[in-house]
Each structure stands twice: as structure tokens, then as C-alpha cells.
Short mmCIF file of C-alpha atoms in Angstrom, two decimals:
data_model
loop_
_atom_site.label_atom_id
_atom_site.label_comp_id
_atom_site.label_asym_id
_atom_site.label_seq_id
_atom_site.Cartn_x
_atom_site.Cartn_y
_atom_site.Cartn_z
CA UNK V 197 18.88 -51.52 -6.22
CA UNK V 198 19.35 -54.66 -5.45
CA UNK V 199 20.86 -58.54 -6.78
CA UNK V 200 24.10 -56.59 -7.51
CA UNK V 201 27.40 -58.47 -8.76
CA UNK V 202 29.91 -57.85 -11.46
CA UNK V 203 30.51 -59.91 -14.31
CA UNK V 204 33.55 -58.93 -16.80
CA UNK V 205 33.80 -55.48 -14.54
CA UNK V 206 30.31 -54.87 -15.37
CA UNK V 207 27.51 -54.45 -13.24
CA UNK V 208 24.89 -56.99 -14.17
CA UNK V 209 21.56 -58.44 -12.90
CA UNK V 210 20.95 -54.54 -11.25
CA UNK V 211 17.28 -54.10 -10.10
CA UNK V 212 15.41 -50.90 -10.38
CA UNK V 213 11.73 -50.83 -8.91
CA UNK V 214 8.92 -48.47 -9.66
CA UNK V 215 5.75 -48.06 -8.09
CA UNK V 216 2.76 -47.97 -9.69
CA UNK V 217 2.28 -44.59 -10.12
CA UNK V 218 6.06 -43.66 -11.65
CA UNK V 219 6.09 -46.78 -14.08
CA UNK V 220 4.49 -44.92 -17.06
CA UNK V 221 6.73 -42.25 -17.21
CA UNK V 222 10.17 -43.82 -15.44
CA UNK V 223 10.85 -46.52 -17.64
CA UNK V 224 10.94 -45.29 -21.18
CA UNK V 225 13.51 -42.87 -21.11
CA UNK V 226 14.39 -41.19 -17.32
CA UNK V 227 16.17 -44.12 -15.43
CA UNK V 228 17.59 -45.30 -18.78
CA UNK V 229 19.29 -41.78 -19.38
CA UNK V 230 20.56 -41.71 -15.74
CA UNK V 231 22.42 -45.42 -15.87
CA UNK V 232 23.49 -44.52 -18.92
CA UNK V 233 25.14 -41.12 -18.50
CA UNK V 234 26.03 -42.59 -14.91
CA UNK V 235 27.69 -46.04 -16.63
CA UNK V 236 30.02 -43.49 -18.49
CA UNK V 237 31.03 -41.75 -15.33
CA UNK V 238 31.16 -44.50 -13.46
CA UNK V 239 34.04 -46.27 -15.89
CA UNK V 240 35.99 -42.42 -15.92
CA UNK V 241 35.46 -42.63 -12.17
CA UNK V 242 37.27 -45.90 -11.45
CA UNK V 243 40.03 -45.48 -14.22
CA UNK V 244 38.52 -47.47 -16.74
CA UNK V 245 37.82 -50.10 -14.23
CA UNK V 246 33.70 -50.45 -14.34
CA UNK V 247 30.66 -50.27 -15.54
CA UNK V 248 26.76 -50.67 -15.43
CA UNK V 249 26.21 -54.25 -18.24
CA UNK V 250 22.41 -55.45 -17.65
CA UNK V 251 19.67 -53.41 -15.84
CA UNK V 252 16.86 -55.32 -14.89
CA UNK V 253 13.50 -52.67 -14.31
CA UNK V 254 11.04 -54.19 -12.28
CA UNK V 255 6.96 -53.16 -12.64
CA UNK V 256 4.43 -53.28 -10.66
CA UNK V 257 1.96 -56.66 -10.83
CA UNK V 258 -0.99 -54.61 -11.75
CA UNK V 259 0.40 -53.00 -14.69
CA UNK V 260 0.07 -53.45 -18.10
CA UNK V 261 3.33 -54.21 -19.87
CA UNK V 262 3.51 -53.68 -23.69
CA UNK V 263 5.01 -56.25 -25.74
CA UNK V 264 6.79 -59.55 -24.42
CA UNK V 265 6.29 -60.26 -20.23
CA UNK V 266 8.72 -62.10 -18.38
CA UNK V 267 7.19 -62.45 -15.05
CA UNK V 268 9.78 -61.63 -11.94
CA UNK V 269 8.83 -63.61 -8.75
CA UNK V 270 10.78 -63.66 -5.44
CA UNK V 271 11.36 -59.80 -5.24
CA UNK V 272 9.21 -57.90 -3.14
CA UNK V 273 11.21 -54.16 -4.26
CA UNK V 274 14.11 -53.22 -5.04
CA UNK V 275 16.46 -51.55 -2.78
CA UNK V 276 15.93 -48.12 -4.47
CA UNK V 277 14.29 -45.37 -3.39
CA UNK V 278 15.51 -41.46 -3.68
CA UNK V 279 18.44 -39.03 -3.47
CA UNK V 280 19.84 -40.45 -0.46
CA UNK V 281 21.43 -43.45 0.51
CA UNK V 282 20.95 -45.02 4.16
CA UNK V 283 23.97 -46.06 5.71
CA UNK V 284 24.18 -47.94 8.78
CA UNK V 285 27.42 -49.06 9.03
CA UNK V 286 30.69 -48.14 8.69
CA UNK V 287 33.82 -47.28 6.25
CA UNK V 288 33.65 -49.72 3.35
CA UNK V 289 30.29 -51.17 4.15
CA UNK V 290 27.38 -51.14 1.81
CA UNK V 291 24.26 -49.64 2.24
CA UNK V 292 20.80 -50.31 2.97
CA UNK V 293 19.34 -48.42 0.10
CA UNK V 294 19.66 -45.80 -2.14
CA UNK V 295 16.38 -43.36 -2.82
CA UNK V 296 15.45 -41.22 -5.85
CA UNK V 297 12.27 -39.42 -6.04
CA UNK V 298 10.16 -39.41 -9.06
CA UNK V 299 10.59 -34.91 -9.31
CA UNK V 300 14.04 -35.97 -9.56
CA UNK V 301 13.87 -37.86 -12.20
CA UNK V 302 10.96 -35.99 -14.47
CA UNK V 303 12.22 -32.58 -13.31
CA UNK V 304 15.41 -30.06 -13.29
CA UNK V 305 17.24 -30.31 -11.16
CA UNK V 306 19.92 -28.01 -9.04
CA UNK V 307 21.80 -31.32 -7.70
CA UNK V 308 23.71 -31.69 -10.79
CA UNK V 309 23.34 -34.16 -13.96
CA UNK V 310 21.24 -37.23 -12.49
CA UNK V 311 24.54 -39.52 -13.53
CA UNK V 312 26.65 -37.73 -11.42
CA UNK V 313 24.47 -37.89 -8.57
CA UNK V 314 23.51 -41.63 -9.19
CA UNK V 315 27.02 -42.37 -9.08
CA UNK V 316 27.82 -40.09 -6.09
CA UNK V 317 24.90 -42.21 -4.24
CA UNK V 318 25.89 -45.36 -5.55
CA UNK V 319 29.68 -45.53 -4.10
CA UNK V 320 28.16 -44.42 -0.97
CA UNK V 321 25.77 -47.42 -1.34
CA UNK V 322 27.74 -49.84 -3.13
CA UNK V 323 31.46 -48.90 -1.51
CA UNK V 324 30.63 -47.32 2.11
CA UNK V 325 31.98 -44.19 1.54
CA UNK V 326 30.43 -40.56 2.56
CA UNK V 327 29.46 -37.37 1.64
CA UNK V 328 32.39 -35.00 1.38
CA UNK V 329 30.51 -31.66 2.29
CA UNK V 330 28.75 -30.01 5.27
CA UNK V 331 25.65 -29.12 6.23
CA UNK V 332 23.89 -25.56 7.44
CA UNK V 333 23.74 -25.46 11.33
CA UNK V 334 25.24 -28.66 11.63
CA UNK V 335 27.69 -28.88 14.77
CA UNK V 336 29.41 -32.12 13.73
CA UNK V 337 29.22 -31.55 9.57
CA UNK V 338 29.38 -27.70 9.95
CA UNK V 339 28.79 -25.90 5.86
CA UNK V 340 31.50 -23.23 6.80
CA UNK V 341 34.65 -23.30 8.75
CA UNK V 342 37.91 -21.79 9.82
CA UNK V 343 41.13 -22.52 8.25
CA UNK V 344 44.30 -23.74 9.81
CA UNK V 345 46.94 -21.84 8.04
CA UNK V 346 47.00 -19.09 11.14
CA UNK V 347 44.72 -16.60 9.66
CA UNK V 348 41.71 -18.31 10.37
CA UNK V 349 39.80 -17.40 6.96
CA UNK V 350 36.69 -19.14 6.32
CA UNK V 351 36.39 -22.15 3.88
CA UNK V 352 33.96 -24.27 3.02
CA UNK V 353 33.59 -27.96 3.62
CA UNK V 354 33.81 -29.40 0.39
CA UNK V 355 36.60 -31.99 -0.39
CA UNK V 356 37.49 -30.89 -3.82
CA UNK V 357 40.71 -30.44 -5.64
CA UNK V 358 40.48 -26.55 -6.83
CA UNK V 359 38.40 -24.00 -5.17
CA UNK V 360 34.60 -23.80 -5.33
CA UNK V 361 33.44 -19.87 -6.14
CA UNK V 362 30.66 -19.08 -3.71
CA UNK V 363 29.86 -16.85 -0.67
CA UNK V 364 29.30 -17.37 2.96
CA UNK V 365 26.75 -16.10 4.95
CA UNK V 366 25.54 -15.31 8.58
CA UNK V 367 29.11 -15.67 9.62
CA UNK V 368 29.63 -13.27 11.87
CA UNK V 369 31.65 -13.21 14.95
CA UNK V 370 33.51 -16.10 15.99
CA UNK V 371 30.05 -18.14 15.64
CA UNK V 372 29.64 -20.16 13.11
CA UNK V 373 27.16 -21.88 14.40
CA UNK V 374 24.51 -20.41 11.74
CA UNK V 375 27.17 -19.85 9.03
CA UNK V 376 27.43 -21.41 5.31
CA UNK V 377 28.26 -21.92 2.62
CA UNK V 378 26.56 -21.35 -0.78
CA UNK V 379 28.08 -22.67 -3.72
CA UNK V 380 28.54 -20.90 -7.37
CA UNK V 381 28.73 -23.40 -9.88
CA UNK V 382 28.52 -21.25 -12.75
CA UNK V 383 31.43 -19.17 -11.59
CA UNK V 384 33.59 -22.50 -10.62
CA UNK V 385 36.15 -23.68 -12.84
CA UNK V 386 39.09 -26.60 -12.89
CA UNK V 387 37.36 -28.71 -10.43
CA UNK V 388 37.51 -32.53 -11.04
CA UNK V 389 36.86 -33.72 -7.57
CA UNK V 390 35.73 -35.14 -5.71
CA UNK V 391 31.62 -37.09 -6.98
CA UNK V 392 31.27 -37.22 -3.14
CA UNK V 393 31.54 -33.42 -2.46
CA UNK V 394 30.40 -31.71 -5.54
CA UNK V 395 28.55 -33.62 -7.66
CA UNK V 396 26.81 -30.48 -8.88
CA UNK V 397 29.39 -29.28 -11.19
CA UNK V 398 29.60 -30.75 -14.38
CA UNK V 399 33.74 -30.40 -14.54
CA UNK V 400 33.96 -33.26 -11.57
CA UNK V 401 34.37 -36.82 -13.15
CA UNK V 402 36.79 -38.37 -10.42
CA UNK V 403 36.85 -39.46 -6.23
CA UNK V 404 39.31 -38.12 -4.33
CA UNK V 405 42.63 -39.80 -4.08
CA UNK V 406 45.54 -39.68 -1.89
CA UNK V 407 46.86 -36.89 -3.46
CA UNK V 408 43.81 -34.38 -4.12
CA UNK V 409 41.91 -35.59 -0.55
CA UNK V 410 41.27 -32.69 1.90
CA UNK V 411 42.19 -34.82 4.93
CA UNK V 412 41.23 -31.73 7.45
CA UNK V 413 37.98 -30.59 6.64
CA UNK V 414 35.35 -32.09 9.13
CA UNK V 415 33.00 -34.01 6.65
CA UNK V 416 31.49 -37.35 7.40
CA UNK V 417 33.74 -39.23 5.16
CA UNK V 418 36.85 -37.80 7.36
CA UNK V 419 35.67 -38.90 10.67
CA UNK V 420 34.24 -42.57 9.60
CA UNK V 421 36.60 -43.50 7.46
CA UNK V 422 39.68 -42.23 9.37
CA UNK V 423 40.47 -39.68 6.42
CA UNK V 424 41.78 -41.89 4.11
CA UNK V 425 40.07 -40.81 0.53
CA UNK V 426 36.93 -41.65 -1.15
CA UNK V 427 39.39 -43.53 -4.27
CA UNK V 428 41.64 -45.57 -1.53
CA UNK V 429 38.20 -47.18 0.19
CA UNK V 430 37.00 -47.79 -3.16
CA UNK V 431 40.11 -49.30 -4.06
CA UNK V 432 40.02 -51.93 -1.34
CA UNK V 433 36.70 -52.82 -2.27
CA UNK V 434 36.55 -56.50 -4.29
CA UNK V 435 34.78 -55.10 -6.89
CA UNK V 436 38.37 -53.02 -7.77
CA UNK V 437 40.72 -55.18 -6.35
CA UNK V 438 42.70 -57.36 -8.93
CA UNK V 439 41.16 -55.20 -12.13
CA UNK V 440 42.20 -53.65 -14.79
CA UNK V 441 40.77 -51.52 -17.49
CA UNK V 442 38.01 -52.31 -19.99
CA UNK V 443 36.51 -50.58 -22.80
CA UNK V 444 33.35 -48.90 -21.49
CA UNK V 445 29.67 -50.06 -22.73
CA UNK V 446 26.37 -48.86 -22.26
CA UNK V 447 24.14 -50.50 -20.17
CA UNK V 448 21.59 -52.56 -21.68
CA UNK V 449 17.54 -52.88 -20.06
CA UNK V 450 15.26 -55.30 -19.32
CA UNK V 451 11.37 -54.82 -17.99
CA UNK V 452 10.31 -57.58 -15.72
CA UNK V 453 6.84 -57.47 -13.84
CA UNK V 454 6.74 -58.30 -10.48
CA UNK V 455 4.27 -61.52 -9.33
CA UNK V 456 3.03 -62.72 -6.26
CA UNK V 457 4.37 -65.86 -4.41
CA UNK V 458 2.24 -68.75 -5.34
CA UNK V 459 2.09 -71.58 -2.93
CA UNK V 460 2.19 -75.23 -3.91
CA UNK V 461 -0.48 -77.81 -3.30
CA UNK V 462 -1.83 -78.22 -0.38
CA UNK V 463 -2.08 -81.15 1.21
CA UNK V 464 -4.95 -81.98 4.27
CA UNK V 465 -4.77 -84.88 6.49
CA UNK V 466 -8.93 -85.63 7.57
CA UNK V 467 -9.09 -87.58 11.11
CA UNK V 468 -12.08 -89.62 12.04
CA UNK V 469 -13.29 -89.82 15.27
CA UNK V 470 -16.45 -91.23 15.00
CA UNK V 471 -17.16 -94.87 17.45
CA UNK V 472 -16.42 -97.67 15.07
CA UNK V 473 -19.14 -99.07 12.92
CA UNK V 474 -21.56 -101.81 15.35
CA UNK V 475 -20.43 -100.73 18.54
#
């Protein structure tokens, strides 16, 4: 995505691209769904605060567009691309881009509801905040680790407010090198947060605030962002700061078609040298 402000706490002027060979089946109905669903969780998300206005879908030059055409010129892509977002920088810093294959889109998924994870990419990319959850054989990120209540029980990662049902495997020993953690959704119930650790479950609708955040859990968010929660970045961000609530609205989509750069007259200076005439 890219061209991103907000207008009347909504996000307007956002651009989508598609290549050539997604365009036929992403723009009718799949990306639509996902703002949409993710506009609604987005405005739950930041207490009312915002959500996604004008969507702007960009096509490729070489296809053809039914009905009217308004030609797009000065973008060469859009910043999106699948379900990841690069991050180069630090706490509270935006993104590069944010990627989401086309199986994602056209497929089922595992990940959770593609709102919820368009919104969990899209504070990462938008806000600078992290993923709240480990990773399998991970020494920094680690799926699985011990607790610090003295009995040294294993828990999971996750930064969420209840606990996540699931089991733990290769664990054995004081090693946990090779240990994880695999999640139950079905079994998991009264979770609400946090959309940066389990986006997955279809009960969480809310970031982690100062009151629900797991501060001691070594995620990414924890170390980077010096464990203040995923809600208190987002709050300091100027898209939050100095807003208050407004009715939620679903997006609304425009198709544009991407154009090449066309250069302006040219202009050519011709120098004689040819002897003057009688000499």
C-alpha cells in the first residue's frame, strides 16, 4: 500500500496493486472483502477511532478494464505484497511494505479471517509495532518458554490476555532449543488480545494495552519497543493522537489502470559545421 493519509479518521487515497496475473480474480470480490471486514476491525481496534474511507486498486497497463478507465500515472506499484510486512526500523516507524500472496487471498486459510490478519500487518506497517509471538527454534523469539513464577512451567510466547489451549512439543530436558508451541484455536476461549499475537482466533478484536500487555515474554515487540504495548505505540502515533470516535463506514473502491510515463516534446538543437558558403 501506498499514498496513505487520513482524512476525517479515515484512511483515504490507499493503493492496492495487482499483477497481471491476480487482477481477474483479486479485484471483484477478495481484496474488497478483506478491507472491508478489516475497516470494521480496524475502527473496534482503535476504540472507535479509524477507519479504511477510499481504496484506490491499481491494474496492470496491459489489462482490459470493463466499464469507465481512469488512467493512474506516476505509480510504478504499490507498496503491497504478501503476509508479511518488512520492517527496517524501529518502534513506531513505518514499514517498507506489507505482502499478501494471491493463495491467501483465493484460498482458506489457517492464519485467521484475512481482516484480522490485514489489520495485524497493517499496524505493524502503518504504526511500527511487532509481532507478539515466537517462532520454532528461534534463540532470540523462542515458540516455548519457562515461566518466572518459581516453578518454571512452560508457556508459550503469545502476548494475549487469557490463555491460548494448545500443546508443546519436543520439550524435553532443560532444552528448549527445539521446543514449541502449537496453538488450539478451536479449544481457546475469552481471548480478545492482542491482533499482534493471535490473530488466528476469531474472539481477538483489540491490541494490547497497558493493562492486558505481557511485558515478560521475549517477543519482538518486547525487545524493540522497550515493552511498552502494541495500544500505547499506536497511541502516540499522529494518526491517534488528538482523536476521538467516529461512526464506522465501509470502505468504498476505485479501479485505476496503471500507464507509462510519457515524456514531453523533445527539443534538438542541429549545429553546422560546414566552411562558410565562397570560401
Amino acid at each position: 500500500m501506498s499514498a496513505t493519509n487520513y482524512t476525517n479518521r479515515q484512511l483515504r487515497h490507499t493503493i492496492l496493486s495487482a499483477s497481471a496475473s491476480q487482477a481477474n480474480t483479486l479485484v471483484s470480490f477478495p481484496c474488497q472483502n478483506m478491507l472491508t471486514s478489516g475497516s470494521s476491525l480496524l475502527h473496534a481496534a482503535t476504540e472507535g477511532r479509524l477507519s479504511f474511507g477510499e481504496v484506490t486498486i491499481v491494474v496492470p497497463e496491459g489489462w482490459t478494464c470493463q466499464g469507465s478507465q481512469e488512467p493512474l500515472r506516476g505509480v510504478d506499484r504499490a507498496n503491497l505484497r504478501n503476509p508479511w510486512t518488512q520492517q527496517p526500523r524501529g518502534c513506531g516507524e513505518p514499514g517498507d511494505f506489507m505482502y499478501f500472496p494471491e493463495s491467501f487471498l483465493l484460498e482458506n486459510s489457517t492464519l485467521g479471517s484475512r481482516g484480522s490478519v490485514f489489520v495485524h500487518e497493517w499496524a505493524k506497517y502503518r504504526w511500527g509495532v511487532f509481532e507478539e509471538y515466537g517462532h520454532r527454534a528461534d534463540p532470540i523469539f523462542p515458540s516455548a518458554t519457562r515461566s518466572y513464577d518459581g516453578n518454571e512451567t512452560l508457556r508459550h510466547t503469545y502476548c494475549t490476555d487469557g490463555e491460548v489451549a494448545g500443546n508443546f512439543f519436543e520439550c524435553e530436558g532443560d532444552n528448549l532449543a527445539t521446543c514449541y508451541f502449537v496453538p488450539n484455536a478451536e479449544e481457546t476461549t475469552g481471548v480478545t488480545s492482542s491482533l499482534l499475537a493471535t490473530p488466528f482466533l476469531s474472539s481477538v478484536v483489540n491490541f494490547c494495552n497497558s493493562e492486558t500487555h505481557v511485558a515478560d515474554v521475549p517477543t519482538k515487540h518486547n525487545l524493540l519497543c522497550e515493552k511498552r504495548s502494541t495500544w500505547e505505540v499506536i497511541q502516540s502515533h499522529p494518526d491517534i493522537t488528538g482523536t476521538s470516535s467516529a461512526p464506522s463506514t465501509s470502505p468504498t473502491f476505485t479501479v485505476k489502470q496503471l500507464k507509462a510515463q510519457t515524456t514531453g516534446n523533445k527539443l534538438v538543437f542541429l549545429l553546422d559545421v560546414t566552411p562558410p558558403m565562397g570560401k
